[in-house]
Coordinates of C-alpha atoms in Angstrom, one line a residue:
M1281 CA -30.1 -150.5 -124.8
R1282 CA -31.2 -149.4 -121.1
P1283 CA -33.2 -146.0 -120.6
R1284 CA -30.7 -143.9 -118.4
R1285 CA -32.2 -142.8 -115.9
G1286 CA -29.5 -142.3 -112.6
A1287 CA -28.8 -139.7 -110.6
L1288 CA -27.1 -136.0 -112.1
A1289 CA -23.9 -136.1 -110.0
A1290 CA -22.5 -133.4 -111.8
V1291 CA -24.0 -130.0 -113.9
L1292 CA -22.0 -128.7 -116.5
L1293 CA -19.6 -125.2 -115.4
L1294 CA -20.5 -123.1 -118.9
T1295 CA -19.2 -120.4 -120.1
L1296 CA -22.0 -119.1 -122.7
T1297 CA -22.1 -116.6 -125.7
A1298 CA -24.7 -115.1 -127.0
C1299 CA -26.1 -117.0 -130.8
A1300 CA -24.6 -117.1 -133.9
P1301 CA -27.0 -115.7 -136.9
A1302 CA -28.7 -118.4 -138.6
S1303 CA -29.5 -120.0 -141.9
P1304 CA -32.3 -121.2 -143.3
E1305 CA -33.9 -124.9 -142.5
P1306 CA -32.4 -126.5 -145.8
Q1307 CA -35.6 -127.7 -147.8
A1308 CA -32.9 -130.2 -150.5
Q1309 CA -30.7 -132.8 -149.1
P1310 CA -27.2 -131.6 -149.0
Q1311 CA -24.9 -134.3 -150.6
P1312 CA -22.3 -136.2 -148.0
R1313 CA -19.2 -135.4 -148.1
P1314 CA -16.7 -137.4 -150.0
G1315 CA -14.6 -139.9 -147.9
Q1316 CA -16.9 -140.0 -145.3
A1317 CA -19.2 -143.1 -144.5
A1318 CA -22.9 -142.7 -144.7
G1319 CA -25.7 -144.6 -142.9
R1320 CA -27.6 -146.6 -145.3
A1321 CA -30.9 -145.0 -146.3
E1322 CA -34.3 -146.7 -146.1
A1323 CA -35.9 -147.7 -149.7
A1324 CA -38.2 -144.0 -148.8
A1325 CA -36.5 -141.7 -147.7
P1326 CA -38.4 -139.5 -145.1
P1327 CA -39.2 -136.6 -146.3
L1328 CA -36.6 -133.4 -144.7
G1329 CA -37.3 -131.1 -142.3
T1330 CA -40.6 -130.3 -140.5
N1331 CA -43.0 -130.5 -144.5
G1332 CA -44.2 -126.8 -143.7
A1333 CA -46.2 -127.3 -140.1
A1334 CA -47.0 -124.8 -138.5
V1335 CA -45.4 -123.2 -135.5
P1336 CA -46.8 -123.4 -131.6
E1337 CA -47.3 -120.4 -129.5
L1338 CA -45.7 -121.3 -126.5
R1339 CA -48.1 -119.9 -123.9
W1340 CA -45.8 -119.6 -121.0
A1341 CA -47.9 -120.3 -117.4
P1342 CA -46.2 -120.3 -113.9
C1343 CA -45.3 -124.5 -112.9
H1344 CA -43.2 -126.1 -110.5
G1345 CA -42.2 -122.6 -108.2
S1346 CA -39.7 -120.6 -110.7
F1347 CA -40.3 -122.2 -113.9
Q1348 CA -42.6 -122.1 -116.6
C1349 CA -44.8 -124.9 -118.4
A1350 CA -46.6 -124.6 -122.2
S1351 CA -48.1 -127.3 -124.5
A1352 CA -47.3 -126.7 -127.8
P1353 CA -49.5 -128.6 -130.1
V1354 CA -47.3 -130.3 -133.4
P1355 CA -48.2 -133.5 -136.2
L1356 CA -48.4 -136.8 -135.9
S1357 CA -47.6 -137.4 -138.4
Y1358 CA -45.5 -135.0 -140.6
R1359 CA -46.4 -136.4 -143.9
E1360 CA -49.7 -134.2 -142.7
P1361 CA -48.6 -131.6 -141.7
R1362 CA -52.1 -130.1 -141.2
G1363 CA -53.7 -133.6 -139.7
K1364 CA -53.9 -134.3 -136.3
T1365 CA -52.2 -133.3 -133.7
I1366 CA -50.1 -134.2 -130.7
T1367 CA -49.9 -132.3 -127.7
L1368 CA -45.6 -132.1 -125.8
S1369 CA -45.9 -130.8 -122.2
V1370 CA -42.6 -128.1 -122.7
I1371 CA -41.0 -126.6 -119.7
K1372 CA -38.2 -123.6 -118.8
L1373 CA -36.1 -122.7 -116.5
P1374 CA -36.0 -118.5 -117.5
A1375 CA -32.3 -117.1 -117.7
K1376 CA -32.1 -115.2 -114.8
D1377 CA -30.8 -112.6 -116.7
P1378 CA -33.4 -111.3 -119.0
A1379 CA -31.7 -108.8 -120.5
H1380 CA -28.4 -109.9 -121.3
R1381 CA -30.8 -113.0 -122.1
A1382 CA -28.4 -115.3 -125.0
G1383 CA -31.5 -117.2 -126.1
S1384 CA -32.5 -121.7 -125.5
L1385 CA -30.4 -124.3 -124.1
F1386 CA -32.6 -127.7 -125.2
V1387 CA -31.6 -130.7 -123.0
N1388 CA -32.9 -133.9 -123.8
F1389 CA -31.7 -136.1 -120.1
G1390 CA -31.8 -139.3 -121.7
G1391 CA -33.8 -142.6 -122.1
P1392 CA -35.6 -143.4 -124.2
G1393 CA -38.5 -142.9 -122.2
T1394 CA -37.1 -139.9 -120.0
D1395 CA -39.7 -136.9 -119.2
G1396 CA -38.0 -134.1 -120.1
V1397 CA -39.5 -132.2 -117.9
G1398 CA -39.1 -134.0 -114.2
E1399 CA -35.8 -134.0 -114.8
L1400 CA -36.0 -130.3 -115.4
T1401 CA -37.2 -129.6 -112.4
R1402 CA -34.9 -132.2 -110.3
F1403 CA -31.6 -130.6 -111.6
G1404 CA -32.7 -127.6 -113.9
P1405 CA -31.8 -124.9 -110.5
H1406 CA -28.5 -126.9 -110.4
Y1407 CA -26.6 -125.3 -113.3
P1408 CA -24.7 -123.3 -113.2
E1409 CA -25.1 -119.5 -112.6
E1410 CA -23.4 -118.6 -116.0
V1411 CA -25.9 -120.6 -117.6
R1412 CA -28.9 -119.9 -115.2
A1413 CA -28.1 -116.4 -116.1
H1414 CA -28.1 -115.8 -120.0
Y1415 CA -29.7 -118.7 -121.4
D1416 CA -33.4 -120.4 -120.8
L1417 CA -32.8 -123.9 -120.1
V1418 CA -34.7 -125.9 -121.8
S1419 CA -36.7 -129.7 -121.7
F1420 CA -39.7 -131.1 -122.9
D1421 CA -41.4 -135.3 -122.6
P1422 CA -40.6 -136.4 -126.2
R1423 CA -44.1 -137.7 -127.9
G1424 CA -44.9 -141.3 -126.5
I1425 CA -43.9 -139.8 -123.0
G1426 CA -45.1 -138.7 -119.8
G1427 CA -47.2 -135.1 -120.8
S1428 CA -47.0 -135.6 -123.9
A1429 CA -49.4 -138.2 -125.5
P1430 CA -47.6 -140.8 -123.5
V1431 CA -48.4 -144.4 -124.9
S1432 CA -50.8 -146.2 -122.7
C1433 CA -50.5 -150.5 -122.6
P1434 CA -52.9 -151.2 -120.0
G1435 CA -51.5 -154.6 -117.9
A1436 CA -48.2 -154.7 -119.1
D1437 CA -46.9 -151.3 -116.4
E1438 CA -44.3 -153.3 -115.0
P1439 CA -43.2 -155.8 -117.3
K1440 CA -41.2 -158.7 -115.7
V1441 CA -39.4 -162.2 -117.2
E1442 CA -40.9 -165.2 -117.7
G1443 CA -39.0 -168.6 -118.2
S1444 CA -35.9 -168.8 -118.9
P1445 CA -34.4 -168.7 -122.8
L1446 CA -31.6 -171.1 -122.0
R1447 CA -34.4 -173.8 -120.7
P1448 CA -36.2 -176.1 -123.3
D1449 CA -38.9 -176.7 -120.5
Q1450 CA -39.6 -172.8 -120.9
H1451 CA -38.1 -171.5 -124.1
D1452 CA -41.6 -170.7 -125.7
A1453 CA -43.1 -169.3 -122.3
F1454 CA -40.0 -166.8 -122.3
Y1455 CA -40.9 -165.6 -125.9
A1456 CA -44.4 -165.4 -125.5
A1457 CA -44.2 -162.8 -122.0
S1458 CA -41.8 -161.2 -124.4
A1459 CA -44.2 -160.1 -126.2
T1460 CA -46.9 -159.1 -124.0
V1461 CA -45.9 -155.9 -123.8
G1462 CA -46.5 -154.8 -127.5
K1463 CA -49.7 -156.7 -127.6
A1464 CA -50.8 -154.2 -124.9
C1465 CA -49.5 -151.2 -126.1
A1466 CA -51.5 -151.7 -129.7
A1467 CA -54.1 -152.0 -127.3
G1468 CA -54.4 -149.1 -126.0
S1469 CA -51.9 -146.5 -128.2
G1470 CA -53.4 -147.7 -131.7
E1471 CA -51.8 -145.9 -134.7
L1472 CA -49.5 -143.2 -132.0
L1473 CA -46.8 -146.8 -132.0
D1474 CA -46.3 -145.4 -135.7
H1475 CA -45.3 -141.5 -134.8
L1476 CA -42.6 -142.4 -132.1
S1477 CA -39.5 -142.7 -134.3
T1478 CA -36.3 -140.5 -132.6
A1479 CA -36.1 -138.7 -136.4
N1480 CA -40.2 -137.3 -135.3
V1481 CA -38.5 -136.3 -131.7
A1482 CA -36.5 -134.2 -133.5
R1483 CA -38.6 -133.2 -135.8
D1484 CA -40.6 -131.9 -132.9
L1485 CA -37.3 -130.0 -131.2
D1486 CA -37.6 -128.2 -134.1
L1487 CA -40.4 -126.8 -134.6
L1488 CA -40.4 -126.0 -130.5
R1489 CA -36.4 -124.5 -130.6
Q1490 CA -38.4 -121.9 -133.5
A1491 CA -41.6 -121.1 -131.3
A1492 CA -38.8 -120.6 -128.7
G1493 CA -37.3 -117.8 -130.8
D1494 CA -34.3 -119.0 -131.4
R1495 CA -32.8 -119.3 -134.9
E1496 CA -30.2 -121.7 -134.2
L1497 CA -30.1 -124.6 -131.9
N1498 CA -27.7 -125.1 -128.8
Y1499 CA -27.7 -128.6 -127.6
Y1500 CA -26.5 -130.9 -125.3
G1501 CA -28.4 -134.2 -124.5
Y1502 CA -27.4 -136.9 -122.4
S1503 CA -26.8 -141.0 -124.0
Y1504 CA -30.3 -141.7 -125.9
G1505 CA -30.5 -138.2 -126.5
T1506 CA -26.9 -138.7 -128.4
Y1507 CA -29.0 -140.3 -130.8
L1508 CA -31.7 -137.5 -131.0
G1509 CA -28.9 -134.7 -131.1
G1510 CA -27.7 -137.0 -134.3
T1511 CA -30.6 -136.7 -136.1
Y1512 CA -31.2 -133.4 -135.9
A1513 CA -27.9 -132.6 -136.5
N1514 CA -28.8 -134.6 -140.2
L1515 CA -32.6 -133.3 -140.7
F1516 CA -31.7 -130.1 -139.3
P1517 CA -28.0 -129.5 -140.4
G1518 CA -27.9 -125.9 -141.6
S1519 CA -30.2 -125.5 -138.0
V1520 CA -27.2 -126.3 -135.6
R1521 CA -25.0 -124.1 -133.4
S1522 CA -23.5 -126.1 -130.6
M1523 CA -23.9 -129.5 -129.6
V1524 CA -22.7 -131.7 -127.4
L1525 CA -23.2 -135.5 -127.2
D1526 CA -22.2 -137.0 -124.0
G1527 CA -21.8 -141.1 -123.5
T1528 CA -22.1 -141.2 -126.9
L1529 CA -24.0 -144.7 -129.0
D1530 CA -23.5 -145.4 -132.6
L1531 CA -25.6 -143.8 -134.9
V1532 CA -25.2 -146.5 -137.2
A1533 CA -25.6 -150.0 -134.7
N1534 CA -28.1 -148.1 -133.0
A1535 CA -30.6 -147.9 -136.5
T1536 CA -29.4 -150.4 -138.9
G1537 CA -25.4 -152.0 -137.4
K1538 CA -23.4 -152.1 -140.8
P1539 CA -23.8 -154.3 -143.0
G1540 CA -23.4 -157.8 -142.4
Q1541 CA -24.8 -156.9 -138.6
E1542 CA -28.8 -157.6 -139.4
H1543 CA -28.9 -160.7 -137.4
A1544 CA -27.8 -159.2 -134.2
P1545 CA -29.1 -157.2 -132.2
V1546 CA -28.2 -153.3 -130.8
D1547 CA -26.8 -154.4 -127.9
V1548 CA -24.7 -156.9 -130.0
R1549 CA -23.8 -154.6 -132.8
A1550 CA -22.8 -151.5 -130.0
D1551 CA -20.8 -154.2 -127.7
V1552 CA -21.9 -153.4 -125.2
A1553 CA -20.8 -156.7 -122.7
A1554 CA -17.4 -155.9 -123.8
A1555 CA -17.7 -152.3 -122.2
Q1556 CA -19.7 -154.3 -119.4
Q1557 CA -16.7 -156.5 -118.9
E1558 CA -13.8 -153.9 -119.9
E1559 CA -15.3 -151.5 -116.9
L1560 CA -15.3 -154.8 -114.1
E1561 CA -12.2 -155.2 -115.0
H1562 CA -10.8 -152.0 -114.4
F1563 CA -12.9 -151.6 -111.2
F1564 CA -11.0 -155.2 -110.2
A1565 CA -7.9 -153.2 -110.5
V1566 CA -9.1 -150.1 -108.5
C1567 CA -10.3 -153.0 -106.0
A1568 CA -7.2 -154.2 -105.5
A1569 CA -4.9 -151.4 -105.0
A1570 CA -8.1 -149.7 -102.6
G1571 CA -6.8 -152.1 -100.4
P1572 CA -8.6 -152.4 -96.9
K1573 CA -11.0 -149.8 -98.5
C1574 CA -12.7 -152.3 -101.1
A1575 CA -13.7 -155.5 -99.7
F1576 CA -13.1 -157.6 -102.4
S1577 CA -10.2 -156.3 -102.5
Q1578 CA -7.3 -159.4 -100.7
G1579 CA -6.3 -162.5 -103.5
D1580 CA -7.5 -162.7 -107.2
Q1581 CA -10.7 -161.1 -107.6
R1582 CA -10.9 -162.7 -111.1
R1583 CA -10.2 -166.1 -110.0
K1584 CA -12.9 -165.4 -107.2
F1585 CA -15.6 -163.4 -109.6
A1586 CA -15.3 -167.0 -111.4
D1587 CA -15.9 -168.8 -108.5
I1588 CA -19.0 -167.0 -107.6
F1589 CA -20.9 -166.9 -111.1
A1590 CA -20.2 -170.4 -111.4
K1591 CA -21.8 -171.0 -108.1
L1592 CA -24.4 -168.9 -108.7
S1593 CA -25.1 -170.8 -111.9
Q1594 CA -26.0 -173.3 -109.7
G1595 CA -29.0 -172.1 -107.9
P1596 CA -29.0 -168.7 -105.6
I1597 CA -26.8 -168.0 -102.4
G1598 CA -28.9 -167.2 -99.6
G1599 CA -31.4 -165.8 -102.0
V1600 CA -28.8 -164.0 -103.9
T1601 CA -29.2 -165.1 -107.9
L1602 CA -27.1 -165.0 -111.1
A1603 CA -29.3 -162.7 -112.1
S1604 CA -29.9 -160.4 -109.0
L1605 CA -26.2 -160.6 -108.8
L1606 CA -25.6 -159.2 -112.3
Q1607 CA -28.3 -156.4 -111.7
T1608 CA -26.6 -155.4 -109.0
I1609 CA -22.8 -154.8 -110.8
D1610 CA -25.1 -153.4 -114.0
S1611 CA -25.7 -151.2 -111.6
A1612 CA -22.5 -150.1 -110.2
L1613 CA -21.0 -149.9 -113.5
Y1614 CA -23.7 -147.7 -114.2
L1615 CA -22.5 -144.7 -111.3
S1616 CA -18.9 -146.1 -109.4
P1617 CA -19.4 -144.7 -106.1
R1618 CA -21.5 -147.2 -105.8
W1619 CA -18.2 -150.3 -106.1
K1620 CA -17.5 -149.7 -101.8
S1621 CA -21.2 -152.3 -101.7
L1622 CA -20.3 -153.9 -105.1
G1623 CA -16.7 -154.5 -103.5
Q1624 CA -18.9 -155.7 -99.4
T1625 CA -21.6 -158.0 -102.0
L1626 CA -19.2 -159.7 -103.8
N1627 CA -17.1 -160.1 -100.9
S1628 CA -20.5 -162.2 -99.0
L1629 CA -20.6 -164.5 -101.4
A1630 CA -16.4 -165.3 -101.8
A1631 CA -15.9 -167.4 -99.2
S1632 CA -19.2 -169.9 -100.3
S1633 CA -18.4 -170.2 -103.7
A1634 CA -14.0 -171.0 -103.7
G1635 CA -13.2 -173.1 -106.5
A1636 CA -16.3 -173.3 -108.0
A1637 CA -15.4 -172.5 -111.3
G1638 CA -13.3 -175.8 -112.0
A1639 CA -17.1 -177.4 -112.9
R1640 CA -18.1 -174.9 -115.7
P1641 CA -21.1 -176.0 -114.7
P1642 CA -23.9 -174.0 -117.9
V1643 CA -25.9 -171.1 -117.7
L1644 CA -29.2 -172.0 -117.3
D1645 CA -30.9 -168.7 -115.9
P1646 CA -29.4 -165.5 -117.4
Y1647 CA -29.8 -161.8 -116.7
V1648 CA -32.4 -160.7 -118.8
P1649 CA -33.5 -156.7 -119.4
V1650 CA -36.5 -156.0 -119.4
H1651 CA -38.6 -152.5 -121.3
N1652 CA -41.8 -150.3 -119.8
G1653 CA -43.5 -149.5 -123.1
G1654 CA -42.4 -145.8 -123.2
F1655 CA -38.8 -147.5 -123.8
L1656 CA -40.0 -150.1 -126.5
A1657 CA -42.5 -147.5 -128.5
V1658 CA -39.0 -145.6 -129.6
Q1659 CA -36.3 -148.1 -129.9
C1660 CA -38.1 -150.8 -131.3
V1661 CA -38.8 -148.5 -134.2
D1662 CA -35.7 -146.5 -134.5
S1663 CA -32.9 -150.4 -134.4
D1664 CA -33.6 -153.2 -136.7
N1665 CA -33.6 -156.0 -134.2
P1666 CA -33.9 -159.9 -135.4
Q1667 CA -37.5 -160.9 -135.5
T1668 CA -37.3 -164.7 -135.0
P1669 CA -36.3 -166.2 -131.3
A1670 CA -33.8 -168.4 -133.6
D1671 CA -32.0 -165.6 -134.2
Y1672 CA -31.8 -165.1 -130.3
D1673 CA -31.0 -168.1 -129.8
K1674 CA -28.3 -169.2 -132.4
L1675 CA -26.3 -165.7 -131.0
A1676 CA -27.1 -166.6 -127.3
A1677 CA -24.1 -169.7 -127.9
S1678 CA -21.0 -167.7 -129.6
E1679 CA -21.7 -164.1 -126.9
Q1680 CA -21.9 -166.3 -124.9
A1681 CA -18.2 -168.0 -124.8
R1682 CA -17.4 -164.6 -126.3
Q1683 CA -18.5 -162.9 -123.2
P1684 CA -19.0 -165.0 -120.8
Y1685 CA -20.4 -162.7 -118.3
F1686 CA -22.6 -159.9 -119.7
G1687 CA -23.0 -161.5 -123.3
L1688 CA -26.2 -163.8 -123.0
A1689 CA -27.6 -159.7 -121.5
A1690 CA -27.0 -157.8 -124.5
V1691 CA -28.5 -160.8 -126.5
F1692 CA -31.7 -161.3 -125.3
S1693 CA -32.3 -157.5 -124.2
L1694 CA -34.5 -156.5 -126.9
T1695 CA -36.6 -159.8 -127.4
Q1696 CA -39.6 -156.8 -127.1
C1697 CA -38.8 -155.7 -130.1
I1698 CA -39.7 -159.7 -131.8
G1699 CA -43.4 -158.9 -133.3
W1700 CA -43.6 -155.2 -132.1
P1701 CA -46.4 -153.3 -133.7
G1702 CA -45.5 -150.0 -134.5
H1703 CA -43.0 -148.7 -137.4
D1704 CA -42.4 -145.7 -137.9
A1705 CA -42.0 -145.2 -142.2
D1706 CA -40.2 -141.4 -141.1
R1707 CA -37.6 -143.1 -138.6
Y1708 CA -34.0 -141.6 -140.4
T1709 CA -31.6 -144.3 -141.0
G1710 CA -28.2 -141.6 -142.6
P1711 CA -26.7 -140.7 -143.7
W1712 CA -25.0 -139.0 -140.9
N1713 CA -22.5 -136.5 -142.5
R1714 CA -24.2 -133.8 -143.6
Q1715 CA -22.4 -130.9 -144.4
R1716 CA -22.8 -128.3 -140.7
K1717 CA -20.6 -125.0 -140.3
N1718 CA -19.1 -125.9 -137.2
P1719 CA -18.0 -128.6 -135.0
I1720 CA -19.7 -131.6 -132.7
L1721 CA -18.1 -131.8 -129.7
V1722 CA -18.6 -135.6 -128.2
L1723 CA -17.8 -136.2 -124.8
N1724 CA -17.6 -140.0 -122.9
N1725 CA -16.1 -141.6 -120.3
R1726 CA -13.0 -143.8 -120.7
F1727 CA -15.3 -146.3 -118.9
D1728 CA -18.9 -146.2 -119.7
P1729 CA -21.3 -149.7 -119.8
A1730 CA -23.6 -148.5 -121.7
T1731 CA -22.2 -146.4 -124.5
P1732 CA -18.5 -147.7 -124.8
V1733 CA -16.2 -145.1 -125.6
S1734 CA -15.6 -147.2 -129.1
N1735 CA -19.2 -145.6 -129.6
A1736 CA -18.3 -142.4 -128.9
R1737 CA -15.0 -142.7 -131.5
A1738 CA -17.8 -144.4 -134.3
T1739 CA -20.4 -141.7 -134.1
A1740 CA -17.3 -138.6 -134.4
A1741 CA -16.4 -140.3 -137.3
E1742 CA -19.9 -141.3 -139.1
L1743 CA -20.9 -137.8 -138.4
G1744 CA -17.6 -136.1 -139.9
D1745 CA -17.3 -133.2 -138.3
G1746 CA -17.1 -134.8 -134.3
H1747 CA -14.4 -134.1 -131.9
V1748 CA -14.1 -137.1 -128.9
L1749 CA -12.7 -135.9 -125.7
V1750 CA -12.4 -139.2 -122.7
V1751 CA -12.4 -138.9 -119.6
D1752 CA -10.4 -141.2 -117.5
G1753 CA -13.4 -142.1 -115.1
A1754 CA -15.9 -144.9 -114.8
G1755 CA -19.6 -144.8 -115.2
H1756 CA -22.4 -143.1 -117.1
T1757 CA -22.4 -139.6 -119.3
S1758 CA -20.1 -137.3 -117.1
L1759 CA -23.1 -136.0 -115.3
D1760 CA -22.0 -140.0 -113.1
V1761 CA -18.0 -138.7 -113.5
P1762 CA -17.2 -135.2 -112.4
S1763 CA -14.5 -133.6 -113.7
K1764 CA -13.7 -130.0 -114.0
C1765 CA -11.7 -130.4 -116.9
A1766 CA -13.9 -131.4 -119.5
W1767 CA -16.4 -129.1 -118.0
D1768 CA -14.1 -125.9 -118.6
A1769 CA -13.3 -127.7 -122.4
V1770 CA -18.0 -127.5 -122.3
A1771 CA -17.3 -124.2 -121.3
R1772 CA -14.7 -123.0 -124.3
Y1773 CA -17.1 -125.1 -127.8
L1774 CA -20.8 -124.2 -126.2
G1775 CA -19.3 -120.4 -126.4
E1776 CA -16.4 -120.2 -128.7
L1777 CA -17.6 -123.5 -130.3
K1778 CA -13.6 -124.2 -130.2
V1779 CA -13.3 -128.6 -129.7
P1780 CA -9.9 -129.8 -128.3
A1781 CA -6.8 -131.0 -129.8
E1782 CA -7.3 -134.5 -130.9
G1783 CA -6.7 -137.6 -128.7
A1784 CA -7.9 -135.1 -125.7
T1785 CA -8.0 -136.2 -122.3
C1786 CA -9.2 -135.7 -118.7
A1787 CA -9.0 -136.8 -115.5
P1788 CA -12.3 -137.0 -112.9
D1789 CA -12.3 -135.1 -110.2
A1790 CA -13.0 -138.3 -107.7
Q1791 CA -12.3 -141.6 -107.1
P1792 CA -14.2 -144.4 -105.7
F1793 CA -12.1 -145.3 -103.4

């Protein structure tokens, strides 16, 4: 699971109407609907709701030009609602037509680890006039991030891979280096690390909803923001008016996994490697059809790529390593306008790699994503992950055989969570299908390398009231795949609470070449 930090390529063309009357905040846990799957709960379920915590007073002051900023004190632990507090940094872009203001639209731009204040200042002014006229756009830095009691990990601000988990002489050094961020965060952040689960962010969100004067929540979450949305929708099911989950995590896979997945890390449970492979195959097909517009279009793209991969497995080509190429591909799969550059990169490597796949060299230096403390402080407490190097070592061979190009990165991407010092007893692990009065719209690209469309379908089923709309494009979330058809469907949903028909799809507005 990787944080989303891509650029906003498009914004929703929304038409919003006034909020419906609110339901009171639930104080008891509704029973799951018959026939709906529920996530596994921990032995001691966290208390539902904000547990009597005081609603903060938001004293808005001008900031960043036309924006307004405020600070919001919230409990460090919702088990002690009148105990220690932390302060959240909150921002809004006020409705341009205050006389006809309909409420707030809360937005989370992904992560974990992405600051909402900075993202809204960058992208808020570009939202459609209809949204700008009638709704305050509201975001905040989630606890532990940015201006909201950020985690401190001295000496580990720029973590890097040291050694290889596949080389016996470097194996122990790799896992020792993976643990350095956690040790640094423990030294710099202390007890804060035990209160950074998404469930506590959802509790913060509910206090902010009330502080903003909204009786019900209108919410749009991208990538990790879909997990925040799904968590909120089950902690506060009676307080949800509308919710769009865009680029959707599988809620069960992200939290605990299904029975039998206990020894698989999150990205393996979500089968991110298969999604990346599927999009790479789509790139090959689109590149071939593009002809001269794609530098890698000549010949058999699959064979040429297999040769490049094999050649780089033996050593660098002109300074390009296997890990650096896979990182480049990873970036291009997130944003299809980068495909032209990817084609040029692959074409530059093809001539010196011809026939290399026949030797079948082993991969000894895989691409391993690394994460900063802000990401890990949330992901490592939200998700169950294997806790011994042996678990990852055992899985590496089978996943590489199943997904030769991307399987190893999915296996090793969260080795930094081994021995993570934080543990949030109030995280939420299900059930995910609490009764809500309005459906949830689940939007996903056909080819999304980080949040596969299979995850979106799984989450819709786990929610019980989720409805999937697929955009036939490639990239991560609809921000990177503009589609007027999809935006119109979202507008109808947010305005009228009407979801698209089952199996509905939308075409993207542009193609990569």
